[in-house]
Amino acid sequence: MKFTAPRSLSKRLLAAGSIAAVAALAFTGCQPDSGSSGGTGGGSGEVGISLIVKTTTNPYFVAMDDAAKAAAKKDGVKLTLAAGKKDGDATTQIQAIEDSISRGDKGILITPTDETVNSAIAKARKAGIYVIALDTAPNPADAVDITFATDNRAAGVAIGKWTAAQLDGKKAIIGLVDLFDNQVASVDYDRDQGFLKGMGIPLGDPNKNGDEAKTGKYTGGMGGDYVIAGSQASNGDQADARTAMETLLSKNPNINVVYAINEPAAYGAYQALQAAGKEKGTLLVTIDGGCTGVKEVGEGIFGATSQQYPSKMAELGMAAIVKLAKTGEKPKTSDGLDFFNTGSQLVTDKSVDGLKSITSAEGSKICWGK
């Protein structure tokens, strides 16, 4: 939510703040991509890997594709790329998994759209394919062999704390631009609930969106009153998010805080706010930290974003499967977590005392994990 490699790997990983963890792991969207090299289970000694992302309409997942292609070229991997037609398209993700099984791939890297892909993943694992989730941990976590991802809840907490501090005790009238309204995905509730937690708003079920009290007190920053004006699904899409924000403004035109699931959704929300003449008086925060999103922080369109590193997720996933094929050694989760944390950083040009962040200029140098 493009991929270049101007610096050494050690400098890149140091900039992303996780060199030690990555060193420990050094071994460690669906239509077939016409530019992919196909996939095999290892004929002529080649390792077959499928990368199945949610959609290639989001630059975030394009960065994963690009990183996987570069890794495949370096390691001689037979790589097959596949992507859903849109975010939430489980049917074509499932078909891509079936295709991977038929090819006899060694591994699958997947950003699972929701729990409906779990049975296909289970079938792949039973067939001997090592499955790594990227970006989005499945529910349950052990539906895959391991996940390489941002701690999405921590990323949400960071932008929530930043928002509460900026309000300086002012009443928060909040509009939530979420991912889905008819599907359940961990990335959706982790980010949303993390944001509310960072604001200091009491949660209901922390793994469910929308059941928190709609009015009350937030305790982040100076503390103050809050009203949740509503939540609307965006499907992670700019056009749908603009419609979602328009709906939220029709419910409460006084919204002054907007959380958005990702940067395409955040920009769609911004377009709606701008059309209503409300963009200057509204705090707009999001998660992704892509090259375009970081630029929009610098331009003052977004107040803050939590930066993730999708290129690193794909690079590490590819390396782990190659290592597994060559040595039988499996990657390990981060200490205290049920996934490997690829890290995140708050990006803002309005720093807050006691809250670690980097500037948009700094974030632009490491966007996508380049």
Coordinates of C-alpha atoms in Angstrom, one line a residue:
M1 CA 0.0 0.0 0.0
K2 CA 8.3 0.6 -6.0
F3 CA 11.0 -1.6 -5.4
T4 CA 14.6 -0.5 -5.8
A5 CA 17.8 -1.7 -4.2
P6 CA 20.2 1.2 -4.2
R7 CA 21.8 0.2 -0.9
S8 CA 23.4 -2.9 0.6
L9 CA 21.1 -5.4 2.3
S10 CA 22.6 -4.6 5.7
K11 CA 21.8 -0.9 5.4
R12 CA 18.3 -1.6 4.2
L13 CA 17.5 -3.9 7.1
L14 CA 19.1 -1.5 9.6
A15 CA 16.9 1.3 8.3
A16 CA 13.9 -0.9 8.7
G17 CA 14.9 -1.4 12.3
S18 CA 15.1 -5.2 12.3
I19 CA 18.5 -6.3 11.2
A20 CA 19.1 -8.6 14.1
A21 CA 15.8 -10.4 13.7
V22 CA 16.3 -10.7 9.9
A23 CA 19.8 -12.0 10.3
A24 CA 18.4 -14.8 12.6
L25 CA 16.1 -15.7 9.8
A26 CA 18.6 -15.3 6.9
F27 CA 17.9 -18.9 5.8
T28 CA 15.6 -17.9 7.1
G29 CA -3.9 -11.1 -6.0
C30 CA -6.0 -15.0 -8.6
Q31 CA -4.9 -15.0 -12.2
P32 CA -1.6 -16.4 -13.4
D33 CA 0.8 -13.6 -14.3
S34 CA 1.8 -13.8 -17.9
G35 CA 5.3 -12.7 -17.0
S36 CA 5.8 -15.5 -14.4
S37 CA 8.1 -18.4 -15.2
G38 CA 5.6 -21.1 -14.3
G39 CA 6.1 -23.5 -11.4
T40 CA 7.3 -27.0 -10.9
G41 CA 7.9 -29.1 -7.9
G42 CA 11.6 -29.2 -8.6
G43 CA 12.2 -30.8 -12.0
S44 CA 15.9 -30.3 -12.9
G45 CA 16.6 -29.3 -9.3
E46 CA 14.4 -26.2 -9.5
V47 CA 12.3 -25.1 -6.6
G48 CA 8.7 -24.3 -7.5
I49 CA 7.0 -21.5 -5.5
S50 CA 3.7 -19.7 -5.9
L51 CA 3.0 -16.2 -4.7
I52 CA -0.7 -15.6 -4.3
V53 CA -1.6 -12.0 -3.3
K54 CA -4.9 -10.4 -2.6
T55 CA -4.9 -8.1 -5.7
T56 CA -2.5 -6.3 -7.9
T57 CA -4.6 -3.1 -8.0
N58 CA -2.9 -2.2 -4.7
P59 CA 0.8 -1.1 -5.1
Y60 CA 1.5 -2.8 -1.7
F61 CA 1.1 -6.2 -3.3
V62 CA 2.8 -5.2 -6.5
A63 CA 5.9 -4.5 -4.3
M64 CA 5.6 -8.1 -3.1
D65 CA 5.5 -9.4 -6.6
D66 CA 8.5 -7.4 -7.7
A67 CA 10.5 -8.6 -4.7
A68 CA 9.6 -12.2 -5.3
K69 CA 10.6 -11.9 -9.0
A70 CA 14.0 -10.5 -8.1
A71 CA 14.5 -13.3 -5.5
A72 CA 13.4 -16.0 -8.0
K73 CA 15.9 -14.7 -10.6
K74 CA 18.7 -14.7 -8.0
D75 CA 18.0 -18.2 -6.7
G76 CA 16.8 -19.9 -9.9
V77 CA 13.3 -20.5 -8.5
K78 CA 10.3 -21.4 -10.7
L79 CA 7.9 -18.7 -9.6
T80 CA 4.2 -18.5 -10.4
L81 CA 2.4 -15.3 -9.6
A82 CA -1.4 -15.1 -8.9
A83 CA -3.7 -12.5 -7.6
G84 CA -7.4 -12.0 -6.7
K85 CA -9.4 -9.8 -9.0
K86 CA -10.1 -7.6 -6.0
D87 CA -9.5 -7.6 -2.3
G88 CA -11.8 -10.2 -0.8
D89 CA -11.7 -12.5 -3.8
A90 CA -11.2 -15.9 -2.1
T91 CA -12.4 -18.0 -5.1
T92 CA -9.5 -17.3 -7.3
Q93 CA -7.0 -17.5 -4.5
I94 CA -8.4 -21.0 -3.8
Q95 CA -8.0 -21.9 -7.5
A96 CA -4.4 -20.7 -7.5
I97 CA -3.7 -23.0 -4.5
E98 CA -5.3 -25.9 -6.4
D99 CA -3.0 -25.1 -9.4
S100 CA 0.0 -25.0 -7.1
I101 CA -0.9 -28.5 -5.8
S102 CA -1.2 -29.8 -9.4
R103 CA 2.2 -28.4 -10.2
G104 CA 3.8 -30.0 -7.1
D105 CA 5.3 -26.7 -5.9
K106 CA 7.7 -26.8 -2.9
G107 CA 6.1 -23.8 -1.3
I108 CA 3.2 -21.2 -1.4
L109 CA 3.5 -17.6 -0.2
I110 CA 0.0 -16.2 0.3
T111 CA -1.7 -13.1 1.6
P112 CA -4.9 -14.9 2.6
T113 CA -8.0 -12.9 1.9
D114 CA -10.1 -14.5 4.7
E115 CA -10.8 -17.8 6.5
T116 CA -12.5 -19.3 3.5
V117 CA -9.1 -20.2 2.0
N118 CA -8.1 -22.3 5.0
S119 CA -9.4 -25.6 3.7
A120 CA -7.5 -25.2 0.4
I121 CA -4.3 -24.3 2.4
A122 CA -4.8 -27.4 4.5
K123 CA -5.1 -29.5 1.3
A124 CA -1.8 -28.0 0.0
R125 CA 0.0 -28.7 3.3
K126 CA -1.3 -32.3 3.2
A127 CA 0.2 -32.6 -0.2
G128 CA 3.6 -31.6 1.2
I129 CA 3.7 -28.0 0.2
Y130 CA 5.1 -25.6 2.8
V131 CA 2.7 -22.6 3.1
I132 CA 3.8 -19.2 4.4
A133 CA 1.3 -16.4 4.9
L134 CA 2.6 -12.9 4.2
D135 CA 1.1 -9.6 5.6
T136 CA -2.1 -11.2 6.9
A137 CA -2.0 -13.9 9.6
P138 CA -4.7 -16.5 9.1
N139 CA -7.2 -17.4 11.8
P140 CA -6.1 -19.7 13.4
A141 CA -2.4 -18.8 13.0
D142 CA -1.5 -22.5 12.6
A143 CA -3.6 -22.8 9.4
V144 CA -0.2 -22.1 7.7
D145 CA 3.3 -23.2 8.5
I146 CA 4.4 -19.7 9.5
T147 CA 3.5 -16.1 8.8
F148 CA 5.8 -13.2 7.9
A149 CA 4.0 -10.0 8.7
T150 CA 3.8 -6.7 10.4
D151 CA 2.3 -6.7 13.9
N152 CA -0.8 -5.0 12.5
R153 CA -2.3 -4.3 15.9
A154 CA 0.9 -2.6 17.0
A155 CA 0.8 -0.5 13.8
G156 CA -2.7 0.5 14.6
V157 CA -1.8 1.4 18.2
A158 CA 0.9 3.7 17.0
I159 CA -1.4 5.8 14.8
G160 CA -4.0 5.8 17.5
K161 CA -1.6 7.2 20.1
W162 CA -0.4 9.8 17.6
T163 CA -4.0 10.9 16.9
A164 CA -4.9 11.2 20.6
A165 CA -1.8 13.4 21.2
Q166 CA -2.7 15.7 18.3
L167 CA -6.2 16.2 19.6
D168 CA -4.8 17.7 22.8
G169 CA -8.0 17.0 24.7
K170 CA -10.4 18.0 21.9
K171 CA -13.5 16.0 21.4
A172 CA -12.9 13.2 18.8
I173 CA -15.7 12.5 16.3
I174 CA -14.4 9.4 14.6
G175 CA -15.1 7.9 11.2
L176 CA -13.7 4.4 10.6
V177 CA -13.0 3.3 7.0
D178 CA -12.5 -0.4 7.4
L179 CA -11.8 -3.2 5.0
F180 CA -14.9 -5.5 4.9
D181 CA -18.5 -5.5 6.2
N182 CA -19.3 -9.1 5.2
Q183 CA -16.0 -11.0 5.6
V184 CA -13.7 -11.4 8.6
A185 CA -9.9 -10.8 8.2
S186 CA -7.3 -10.4 10.9
V187 CA -5.7 -7.5 9.2
D188 CA -9.1 -5.7 9.3
Y189 CA -9.8 -6.1 13.0
D190 CA -6.2 -5.9 14.2
R191 CA -5.6 -2.5 12.6
D192 CA -9.0 -1.1 13.6
Q193 CA -8.9 -2.3 17.1
G194 CA -5.3 -1.3 17.5
F195 CA -6.1 2.2 16.5
L196 CA -8.9 2.4 19.0
K197 CA -6.7 1.0 21.7
G198 CA -4.0 3.5 20.9
M199 CA -6.6 6.3 21.2
G200 CA -7.4 4.9 24.7
I201 CA -10.9 3.8 23.8
P202 CA -12.2 0.7 25.7
L203 CA -12.6 -2.3 23.4
G204 CA -15.3 -4.9 23.3
D205 CA -14.1 -8.1 21.7
P206 CA -10.6 -7.1 20.5
N207 CA -11.0 -9.4 17.5
K208 CA -14.2 -7.9 16.3
N209 CA -14.9 -4.5 14.7
G210 CA -17.8 -2.4 15.7
D211 CA -18.8 -3.6 19.2
E212 CA -17.1 -0.8 21.2
A213 CA -19.2 1.9 22.9
K214 CA -20.1 4.6 20.5
T215 CA -19.6 7.4 23.0
G216 CA -17.3 7.8 26.0
K217 CA -13.9 9.0 27.0
Y218 CA -10.6 8.4 25.3
T219 CA -7.6 8.3 27.6
G220 CA -4.7 8.8 25.1
G221 CA -2.9 12.1 25.0
M222 CA -4.6 14.6 27.2
G223 CA -7.8 12.6 27.1
G224 CA -11.3 13.7 26.2
D225 CA -14.7 12.8 24.9
Y226 CA -15.2 10.7 21.8
V227 CA -18.1 9.8 19.4
I228 CA -17.7 7.0 16.8
A229 CA -19.8 8.4 14.0
G230 CA -19.7 5.1 12.2
S231 CA -17.7 2.6 10.2
Q232 CA -17.9 1.8 6.5
A233 CA -16.3 -0.9 4.4
S234 CA -13.8 0.2 1.6
N235 CA -12.5 -3.1 0.3
G236 CA -9.2 -1.4 0.5
D237 CA -10.1 0.4 -2.6
Q238 CA -9.8 4.2 -3.3
A239 CA -13.1 4.6 -5.1
D240 CA -15.0 2.5 -2.6
A241 CA -13.4 4.4 0.3
R242 CA -14.5 7.7 -1.2
T243 CA -18.1 6.4 -1.2
A244 CA -17.6 5.1 2.4
M245 CA -16.4 8.5 3.6
E246 CA -19.2 10.3 1.9
T247 CA -21.6 8.0 3.7
L248 CA -19.9 8.7 7.0
L249 CA -20.1 12.4 6.4
S250 CA -23.8 12.1 5.6
K251 CA -24.3 10.5 9.0
N252 CA -22.2 13.1 10.9
P253 CA -20.7 16.1 9.0
N254 CA -18.7 17.0 12.1
I255 CA -16.2 14.1 11.8
N256 CA -12.7 15.4 12.7
V257 CA -10.8 12.1 12.9
V258 CA -10.6 9.4 10.2
Y259 CA -8.9 6.1 10.4
A260 CA -8.4 4.2 7.1
I261 CA -7.4 0.5 6.7
N262 CA -4.7 1.3 4.1
E263 CA -3.4 4.2 2.0
P264 CA -5.6 3.7 -1.1
A265 CA -8.6 3.8 1.2
A266 CA -7.1 6.8 3.0
Y267 CA -6.7 8.8 -0.2
G268 CA -10.3 7.9 -1.2
A269 CA -11.4 9.3 2.2
Y270 CA -9.3 12.4 1.6
Q271 CA -11.0 13.0 -1.7
A272 CA -14.5 12.9 0.0
L273 CA -13.3 15.2 2.8
Q274 CA -11.8 17.6 0.2
A275 CA -15.0 17.7 -1.8
A276 CA -16.9 18.6 1.4
G277 CA -14.3 21.3 2.3
K278 CA -13.4 19.4 5.5
E279 CA -9.9 18.1 4.7
K280 CA -8.0 20.8 6.6
G281 CA -9.8 20.3 9.9
T282 CA -9.6 16.5 9.9
L283 CA -6.9 14.2 11.3
L284 CA -6.5 11.4 8.7
V285 CA -4.3 8.4 9.7
T286 CA -3.7 5.1 8.0
I287 CA -1.3 2.1 7.7
D288 CA 1.0 0.9 4.9
G289 CA 3.9 3.4 4.5
G290 CA 4.2 2.9 0.8
C291 CA 6.2 5.3 -1.4
T292 CA 3.1 7.3 -2.4
G293 CA 1.6 7.3 1.1
V294 CA 4.8 8.6 2.7
K295 CA 4.8 11.4 0.0
E296 CA 1.2 12.2 1.1
V297 CA 2.3 12.5 4.7
G298 CA 4.9 15.0 3.5
E299 CA 2.2 16.9 1.7
G300 CA 0.0 17.0 4.8
I301 CA -2.7 14.9 3.3
F302 CA -2.2 12.1 5.9
G303 CA -1.1 13.1 9.4
A304 CA 0.6 9.8 10.0
T305 CA 1.0 6.3 8.6
S306 CA 2.5 3.1 10.1
Q307 CA 5.1 1.9 7.6
Q308 CA 5.3 -1.8 6.7
Y309 CA 7.8 -3.7 4.6
P310 CA 6.1 -6.0 2.0
S311 CA 9.2 -6.4 -0.1
K312 CA 11.0 -7.8 2.9
M313 CA 8.1 -10.2 3.6
A314 CA 8.3 -11.6 0.1
E315 CA 12.2 -11.7 0.1
L316 CA 12.2 -13.6 3.4
G317 CA 9.5 -15.9 2.4
M318 CA 11.2 -16.9 -0.8
A319 CA 14.5 -17.4 1.0
A320 CA 12.9 -19.6 3.7
I321 CA 11.4 -22.0 1.1
V322 CA 14.6 -22.2 -0.9
K323 CA 16.5 -22.9 2.4
L324 CA 13.9 -25.5 3.3
A325 CA 14.3 -27.2 -0.1
K326 CA 18.0 -27.3 0.2
T327 CA 18.6 -28.2 3.9
G328 CA 15.2 -29.1 5.4
E329 CA 15.6 -26.3 7.9
K330 CA 12.4 -24.4 8.7
P331 CA 12.0 -20.7 9.7
K332 CA 11.0 -19.8 13.2
T333 CA 8.6 -17.2 14.7
S334 CA 9.7 -14.1 16.6
D335 CA 10.1 -14.5 20.3
G336 CA 6.8 -14.3 22.1
L337 CA 4.7 -14.2 18.9
D338 CA 3.0 -16.8 16.7
F339 CA 4.5 -15.2 13.5
F340 CA 7.7 -13.6 12.3
N341 CA 7.5 -9.9 12.8
T342 CA 8.9 -7.9 9.9
G343 CA 8.5 -4.6 11.7
S344 CA 6.7 -1.3 11.3
Q345 CA 7.5 2.3 12.0
L346 CA 5.4 5.4 12.6
V347 CA 5.9 8.0 9.8
T348 CA 4.9 11.6 10.6
D349 CA 6.2 15.1 10.3
K350 CA 4.6 16.0 13.6
S351 CA 6.5 14.0 16.2
V352 CA 5.0 13.3 19.6
D353 CA 7.1 13.1 22.8
G354 CA 7.6 9.6 24.0
L355 CA 6.3 8.1 20.7
K356 CA 9.0 6.8 18.4
S357 CA 8.6 7.9 14.8
I358 CA 10.5 8.8 11.6
T359 CA 9.9 11.7 9.2
S360 CA 8.4 11.4 5.8
A361 CA 11.8 12.1 4.3
E362 CA 13.3 9.2 6.2
G363 CA 10.3 7.0 5.4
S364 CA 10.7 7.7 1.7
K365 CA 14.1 6.1 1.7
I366 CA 12.8 2.7 2.9
C367 CA 9.2 2.6 1.6
W368 CA 8.2 -1.0 0.7
G369 CA 11.3 -2.2 2.5
K370 CA 13.6 -1.3 -0.4

